[in-house]
Amino acid sequence: MKALGIILAGGNSTRMKSLSDKRAISAMPVGCSYRAIDFALSNMTNSNIQTVAVLSQYNARSLNEHLISSKWWNFGRKQGGLFLFTPTVTADNSWWYRGTADAMWQNIDFLKKRHEPYVVITSGDCVCKIDLSPILDFHIQKQADITVVCTKAPEWDDISRFGTVKIDPDGLISEFEEKPMIAHSNIVSTGTYVIRRRKLIELLEQCNAEGRYNFVTDILIRYTGMKKIYGYMVDSYWSNIASVNSYFRTNMDFLKPEVREFFFGSEPKIYSKAQDLPPAKFNDGASVHDSLIGSGTIINSVVDHSVIFKNVFIGNNTVIKNSIVLNGAYIGDNVRVENCIVESNETLLSDTSYVGDDQIKIVVENNTRLGI
Amino acid sequence: MSSKEMIAMLLAGGQGSRLGVLTSDVAKPAVAFGGKYRIIDFPLSNCINSGIDTVGVLTQYQPLALNTHIGIGTPWDLDRNNGGVTVLPPYERSDNSEWYSGTANAIYQNMKYMEAYNPEYVLILSGDHIYKMDYEAMLDFHKQNQADVTLAVIPVPMEEASRFGVVIADENKRIRDFQEKPEHPKSNLASMGIYIFSWPVLREALLSLKDQSNCDFGKHIIPYCHSNGKRIFAYEFNGYWKDVGTLGSYWQANMELIDLIPEFNLYEEFWKIYTKQDKIEPQYIGPDATVGKAIIGAGDNINGTVHGSVLSAGVVVEEGAVVKDSIIMKDTVIRKGAYIEKSIIAENCVIGENAKIGIGQEEDSKLNPKIYGFGLAVIGDNSVIPANVTIGKNTAIRGVTDQEDYPDGVLPSGGYLIKAGDQS
């Protein structure tokens, strides 16, 4: 156990529009069977990181419901464990988390009490499968102060959402720009960092003393060129879901055979909370093509090029195309859904139509299900 | 150890030989059901849903799959500090070591387990049936009647009653007489093999009959209690209860799940059935797939045609393959162009390209017509069927087969191929 893990799962983003009204971004359902944070948690546990702290403040309840038992990710052992840290009022602090560095600083006692020499910091809203062990080895071998895991941003994504970096031939990061208006590089930080635990404590305390609160701008960028900050390139699938567009694209990516093979078909697996739902059921009238279907879903009609999550009901003579239907939605008879994200537990009344024309439409109706 | 009001003893040691090659390598309670479950999930889930948190599972025949499935009972919340699930295999003693020789003998050999919890009542269950039942309601009935023994009974059509052990009860539901598979049944109340005993009564009966060979509840313990004037009551159950002890009834019970509104509904929030779930990935239905009237498991990859079938998790159906009116279990692969009709294909099999299974006229099985009937083709765990062969109805196959095993590429109806032994 060389490292402990910290998952930054705090924030909200206006780019998620109404999707983050209900839950934290890290608790967003992804790929039918998962929540976004499952990827970070599984990467940690699959890399033998057994102590993980999740730092959250925006709609922490949604995340708490998902993390209520830590056994699904093989945490909850005598050695290590899964911790959810939300801001608390203490004798010397009454603030919310004022930034990522502040979130860690407010939990600095946890960092001080642990004995693991390294810390892996990652974010809870990325879909990826990354073995962290070779990155730790790289960090140790380079005697780096901080290692930033980097990747090429997906071509379709908006690079100005990310931190862009330039990496020297020897692996040192020479330039780091956070959310640049005009990006000078398509290499982005994945939001995963490796750092010595003592170094992190030192930097956080210094940062706090100076009244600075953000890990990226106040630590990474300020120290670029001063400290040994290395970039470690990862070229497997990586996507950040924190915008409506990328959330939609990421889910649709699972329809590609190579993405399914990478996440579902090969070890190690991504884990999630067990739901004990029956298998999906197809009745006569079902006509499903190029789609992912979650457990407990019942289908009576046409579904094409879509991702249907768990426990969804789809009525007769309905057509669902190029859409995402989240957990527990009920879609009546004669409904048309095209280019949409249907919110979880939503009820779409019969004889209705929902079409996103030039952009993805988020369907939130708040209909009552009684009487259907 | 704090004592428990009621503990359950689940008899899961039987082979279930009428399921043929399906139980060659696994005990009947470990046979897959309904695209996700194993038969034992139903009594185990019933236990935890009824508030029973102490369950002894008695195993004997081929216990590996069962042990792996049960583990420490986590899927059923039966991983407890006090109680929980305990697997109870037969064991060696300094004097007379023996196998479990009958249902009651198996319970007798685990007297110490029951004594450790010092329960007031003991519930005896078997791992043979598909049903949802509240054992707590049955216990209330037992207490109300100040019964010594309560049998769960279910009304069956009078013409079928002769297949069961039937009970004759008075208007107060007290049982006055028994008939075992009677030619002329005097009642249509069939015993479900579910008993609640007041612990002192069970203990006394087991000790008195400890030298009875093949000691059995139906044949020995219940008649013994009856002859001693114990208060034996019939608790009538009117829900769905399905015996899946034969290939025909097993196939039928699976097929009933794909009805538009099945009589046995797994899609209700209430009274969930829990199981060990190894696959949580979603299923993918390909661009050229046709899927109708079917249950499709997690992580399946369907590119062919599936109709009227129940597919477990991790099944692959390649392009052009057709699966009709069949049960396909976990991780089986159906290669391109294969055609499968009215078949039961167990776990981890590979069906070669363009193979045809379940074809032609029905013929009596040459292996065992009592087991292999109903027009079903049955293929055991880990079997391989080569490409381009044709397999008839009422057939049984087990093991890795190749072209040479099929003269002219055909296994005719009624034929069989058993290539795997216990050790291979």
XYZ file of C-alpha atoms in Angstrom, chain A:
372
model
C 0.000 0.000 0.000
C 2.169 2.755 -1.335
C -0.534 5.361 -1.756
C -3.822 6.615 -0.496
C -6.419 8.088 -2.786
C -8.331 11.341 -2.794
C -11.277 11.772 -5.134
C -12.378 15.342 -5.725
C -16.107 15.025 -6.207
C -17.228 18.371 -4.932
C -18.226 20.627 -7.693
C -21.135 21.582 -9.828
C -20.857 22.958 -13.334
C -23.233 25.173 -15.254
C -22.215 23.165 -18.325
C -24.325 20.313 -16.955
C -27.453 22.505 -17.115
C -30.350 20.883 -15.298
C -28.674 17.442 -15.180
C -26.848 18.394 -11.993
C -29.985 19.730 -10.300
C -30.673 16.288 -8.914
C -27.239 15.041 -8.022
C -23.527 15.723 -7.909
C -21.749 15.276 -11.242
C -19.773 12.388 -9.756
C -23.072 10.650 -9.045
C -24.277 10.936 -12.663
C -25.302 7.571 -14.110
C -22.936 6.458 -16.882
C -22.941 3.495 -19.281
C -26.204 1.943 -18.039
C -24.775 0.199 -15.011
C -22.497 2.732 -13.373
C -22.179 6.097 -11.677
C -19.349 8.405 -12.753
C -17.412 7.967 -9.518
C -17.323 4.168 -10.017
C -14.532 4.651 -12.548
C -12.300 6.559 -10.116
C -13.114 4.164 -7.270
C -12.477 1.082 -9.406
C -9.196 2.481 -10.730
C -8.077 3.002 -7.140
C -9.094 -0.418 -5.869
C -7.746 -2.158 -8.986
C -4.401 -0.407 -8.389
C -4.236 -1.672 -4.798
C -5.071 1.686 -3.260
C -7.160 0.665 -0.258
C -7.687 3.942 1.533
C -9.756 6.470 -0.376
C -11.255 9.770 0.720
C -14.040 11.276 -1.387
C -14.325 15.050 -0.936
C -17.756 16.344 -1.773
C -19.989 19.270 -0.985
C -22.473 19.944 -3.790
C -25.497 17.684 -3.303
C -23.377 15.274 -1.287
C -26.433 13.221 -0.408
C -26.674 11.749 -3.903
C -23.113 10.553 -3.617
C -23.601 9.321 -0.089
C -26.510 7.145 -1.214
C -24.233 5.505 -3.753
C -21.311 5.063 -1.349
C -23.443 3.886 1.575
C -21.662 0.561 1.557
C -18.063 0.379 0.421
C -17.951 -3.377 -0.176
C -18.833 -3.161 -3.881
C -15.404 -1.691 -4.623
C -13.640 -3.991 -2.176
C -13.083 -1.211 0.320
C -14.256 -1.435 3.894
C -11.383 -3.616 5.050
C -9.569 -3.591 8.362
C -6.679 -1.964 6.535
C -7.870 1.139 4.770
C -11.416 2.083 3.915
C -13.631 4.494 2.028
C -14.306 7.900 3.563
C -16.741 10.572 2.442
C -15.640 13.988 3.704
C -18.067 16.859 3.457
C -17.342 20.283 4.991
C -17.892 20.339 8.730
C -17.856 23.169 11.206
C -15.005 22.753 13.649
C -13.376 24.874 16.332
C -11.086 26.484 13.765
C -13.073 26.310 10.548
C -16.585 27.271 9.513
C -16.123 27.499 5.769
C -17.461 25.481 2.891
C -14.748 24.061 0.689
C -13.466 27.195 -1.035
C -11.574 25.237 -3.689
C -9.907 21.909 -4.333
C -6.811 22.735 -2.272
C -8.978 24.079 0.534
C -11.069 20.891 0.471
C -7.909 18.880 1.064
C -6.569 21.375 3.603
C -9.771 21.098 5.640
C -9.082 17.373 5.863
C -5.378 17.713 6.511
C -5.644 15.752 9.759
C -6.626 12.740 7.707
C -3.544 13.207 5.522
C -1.326 13.616 8.576
C -2.610 10.517 10.346
C -2.107 8.143 7.438
C 1.163 6.356 6.850
C 1.125 5.794 3.055
C 4.055 7.699 1.494
C 2.159 8.860 -1.617
C -1.201 10.350 -2.487
C -3.093 9.876 -5.747
C -5.555 12.690 -6.337
C -8.193 12.210 -8.977
C -11.565 13.606 -9.957
C -14.884 11.814 -9.744
C -16.276 12.826 -13.106
C -13.948 11.088 -15.580
C -14.688 7.879 -17.452
C -11.475 5.937 -17.820
C -9.707 2.765 -16.845
C -6.183 3.595 -15.750
C -3.749 1.384 -13.855
C -2.216 3.759 -11.339
C 0.664 1.482 -10.273
C 2.995 2.266 -13.204
C 2.267 5.963 -12.713
C 3.364 5.700 -9.098
C 6.506 3.864 -10.224
C 7.172 6.598 -12.777
C 6.726 9.255 -10.105
C 9.156 7.511 -7.768
C 11.715 6.800 -10.445
C 11.706 10.417 -11.713
C 11.851 11.726 -8.134
C 9.104 14.057 -9.175
C 7.406 16.544 -6.882
C 4.116 16.168 -8.684
C 3.148 13.889 -11.570
C 0.202 14.984 -13.676
C -1.559 12.295 -15.707
C -2.200 13.738 -19.158
C -3.967 12.636 -22.291
C -5.021 13.927 -25.674
C -8.439 15.490 -25.278
C -11.198 13.818 -27.292
C -11.323 15.630 -30.650
C -14.975 16.541 -30.303
C -14.629 18.006 -26.848
C -14.245 21.671 -25.921
C -10.613 22.026 -24.859
C -11.275 25.274 -23.048
C -12.941 23.179 -20.295
C -9.611 21.647 -19.368
C -6.136 22.490 -18.202
C -3.765 22.206 -21.148
C -0.106 21.335 -20.788
C 3.085 21.208 -22.799
C 5.446 18.404 -21.935
C 9.215 18.544 -22.546
C 10.961 15.596 -24.195
C 12.253 14.606 -20.744
C 8.700 14.519 -19.412
C 8.709 17.783 -17.424
C 5.691 20.005 -17.804
C 6.857 23.326 -19.189
C 3.522 25.068 -19.588
C 0.249 24.667 -17.783
C -2.814 26.736 -18.698
C -6.098 26.324 -16.886
C -9.196 26.591 -19.095
C -7.450 28.694 -21.774
C -9.487 30.852 -24.156
C -7.146 29.797 -26.932
C -5.436 26.480 -26.285
C -1.798 26.087 -27.305
C -1.824 22.348 -26.906
C -4.315 19.499 -27.223
C -2.676 17.662 -24.335
C -4.846 18.066 -21.271
C -4.526 17.208 -17.620
C -6.854 14.353 -16.659
C -7.158 15.743 -13.154
C -5.183 12.826 -11.761
C -2.035 13.678 -9.823
C 0.566 11.803 -7.815
C 2.380 13.559 -5.004
C 4.276 12.606 -1.857
C 1.983 12.835 1.134
C 4.365 15.040 3.125
C 4.915 17.303 0.126
C 1.154 17.664 -0.283
C 0.718 18.565 3.395
C 3.481 21.148 3.102
C 2.055 22.705 -0.056
C -1.491 22.781 1.314
C -0.421 24.486 4.529
C 1.583 27.068 2.646
C -1.279 27.646 0.251
C -3.748 28.148 3.077
C -1.432 30.537 4.893
C -1.359 32.656 1.722
C -5.152 32.581 1.433
C -5.140 30.480 -1.720
C -7.534 27.634 -2.241
C -7.219 26.050 -5.670
C -4.993 23.084 -6.370
C -4.577 23.724 -10.099
C -4.116 27.480 -10.245
C -2.511 28.006 -6.848
C -0.257 24.986 -6.738
C 0.266 23.376 -10.140
C 0.438 26.526 -12.226
C 2.288 28.664 -9.671
C 4.953 26.027 -9.236
C 5.334 25.070 -12.907
C 9.024 25.428 -13.717
C 9.951 25.719 -10.035
C 9.114 22.242 -8.837
C 9.689 19.009 -10.701
C 6.243 18.556 -12.213
C 6.142 15.666 -14.650
C 3.523 14.723 -17.215
C 2.592 11.062 -17.671
C 0.775 10.375 -20.921
C -2.118 7.919 -21.046
C -3.561 6.984 -24.413
C -6.462 4.688 -23.467
C -10.057 5.887 -23.435
C -10.589 8.980 -21.307
C -13.511 11.351 -21.144
C -14.750 13.958 -18.708
C -18.547 14.030 -18.436
C -18.986 17.470 -16.911
C -20.877 19.087 -19.790
C -24.167 18.062 -21.383
C -22.464 17.495 -24.701
C -19.649 15.371 -23.337
C -22.029 13.485 -21.039
C -24.107 12.533 -24.051
C -21.090 11.669 -26.201
C -19.471 9.602 -23.483
C -22.570 7.479 -22.986
C -22.965 7.048 -26.738
C -19.313 5.986 -26.945
C -20.290 2.772 -25.167
C -22.132 1.735 -28.340
C -18.724 1.400 -30.016
C -17.376 -2.154 -29.870
C -13.839 -1.076 -28.925
C -15.088 0.996 -25.984
C -17.294 -1.854 -24.757
C -14.436 -4.293 -25.108
C -12.146 -1.965 -23.138
C -14.529 -1.355 -20.237
C -16.758 -4.449 -20.169
C -14.811 -7.153 -21.969
C -11.391 -6.961 -20.369
C -10.036 -7.109 -16.847
C -9.893 -5.385 -14.475
C -13.597 -4.631 -14.154
C -15.386 -1.455 -13.165
C -17.453 -2.073 -10.034
C -20.671 -0.513 -8.875
C -23.272 -0.857 -6.179
C -25.393 -3.977 -6.693
C -29.036 -3.233 -7.357
C -30.613 -6.690 -7.468
C -32.706 -5.955 -10.501
C -34.081 -8.746 -12.685
C -32.697 -9.085 -16.221
C -34.089 -6.891 -19.009
C -37.317 -8.078 -20.614
C -38.334 -7.737 -24.248
C -41.992 -8.180 -25.108
C -43.504 -8.764 -28.534
C -43.325 -5.460 -30.355
C -39.803 -4.786 -29.142
C -37.441 -3.880 -31.942
C -34.077 -2.888 -30.563
C -31.014 -2.059 -32.604
C -27.526 -0.829 -31.774
C -28.425 -0.041 -28.184
C -27.315 -0.719 -24.636
C -29.975 -1.929 -22.240
C -29.720 -1.974 -18.453
C -31.111 -4.528 -16.018
C -34.734 -4.412 -14.953
C -35.774 -2.556 -18.086
C -38.942 -3.627 -19.939
C -39.224 -2.816 -23.646
C -42.343 -3.004 -25.796
C -41.306 -0.991 -28.853
C -38.618 0.548 -31.035
C -35.237 1.578 -29.634
C -32.493 2.586 -32.016
C -28.932 3.801 -31.328
C -29.704 4.638 -27.728
C -28.570 3.942 -24.188
C -31.414 2.790 -21.954
C -30.429 2.658 -18.289
C -31.813 0.446 -15.515
C -35.417 -0.105 -14.525
C -36.859 1.811 -17.472
C -40.298 1.004 -18.893
C -40.984 1.685 -22.566
C -44.611 1.345 -23.716
C -46.172 0.291 -27.019
C -45.658 1.990 -30.403
C -43.037 4.257 -28.966
C -39.874 5.198 -30.838
C -36.641 6.096 -29.084
C -33.776 7.206 -31.278
C -30.307 8.545 -30.579
C -31.205 9.181 -26.959
C -30.267 8.412 -23.403
C -32.971 7.311 -20.985
C -31.817 7.405 -17.368
C -32.704 5.029 -14.523
C -36.311 4.409 -13.632
C -37.903 6.476 -16.407
C -41.399 5.480 -17.543
C -42.228 6.159 -21.168
C -45.851 5.658 -22.195
C -47.425 4.533 -25.492
C -47.021 6.366 -28.814
C -44.174 8.540 -27.592
C -41.382 9.828 -29.812
C -38.024 10.568 -28.216
C -35.172 11.711 -30.415
C -31.823 13.357 -29.532
C -32.809 13.580 -25.887
C -31.577 12.821 -22.416
C -34.603 11.679 -20.414
C -34.013 12.385 -16.722
C -34.146 9.559 -14.197
C -37.520 8.537 -12.768
C -39.218 10.857 -15.289
C -42.664 9.959 -16.600
C -43.422 10.680 -20.263
C -47.155 10.598 -20.893
C -48.581 8.691 -23.835
C -48.992 10.434 -27.209
C -46.206 12.942 -26.640
C -43.135 13.859 -28.624
C -39.703 15.031 -27.503
C -37.178 15.939 -30.152
C -33.890 17.752 -29.673
C -33.355 19.569 -32.974
C -30.028 21.335 -33.061
C -28.862 20.181 -29.653
C -29.505 17.510 -27.074
C -32.717 18.156 -25.217
C -32.928 17.362 -21.519
C -36.386 16.022 -20.748
C -37.661 16.941 -17.297
C -41.438 16.822 -16.931
C -42.220 16.134 -13.285
C -45.384 14.327 -14.382
C -47.052 12.211 -11.786
C -47.024 8.526 -12.575
C -50.319 7.769 -10.857
C -53.124 6.925 -13.189
C -51.006 5.744 -16.087
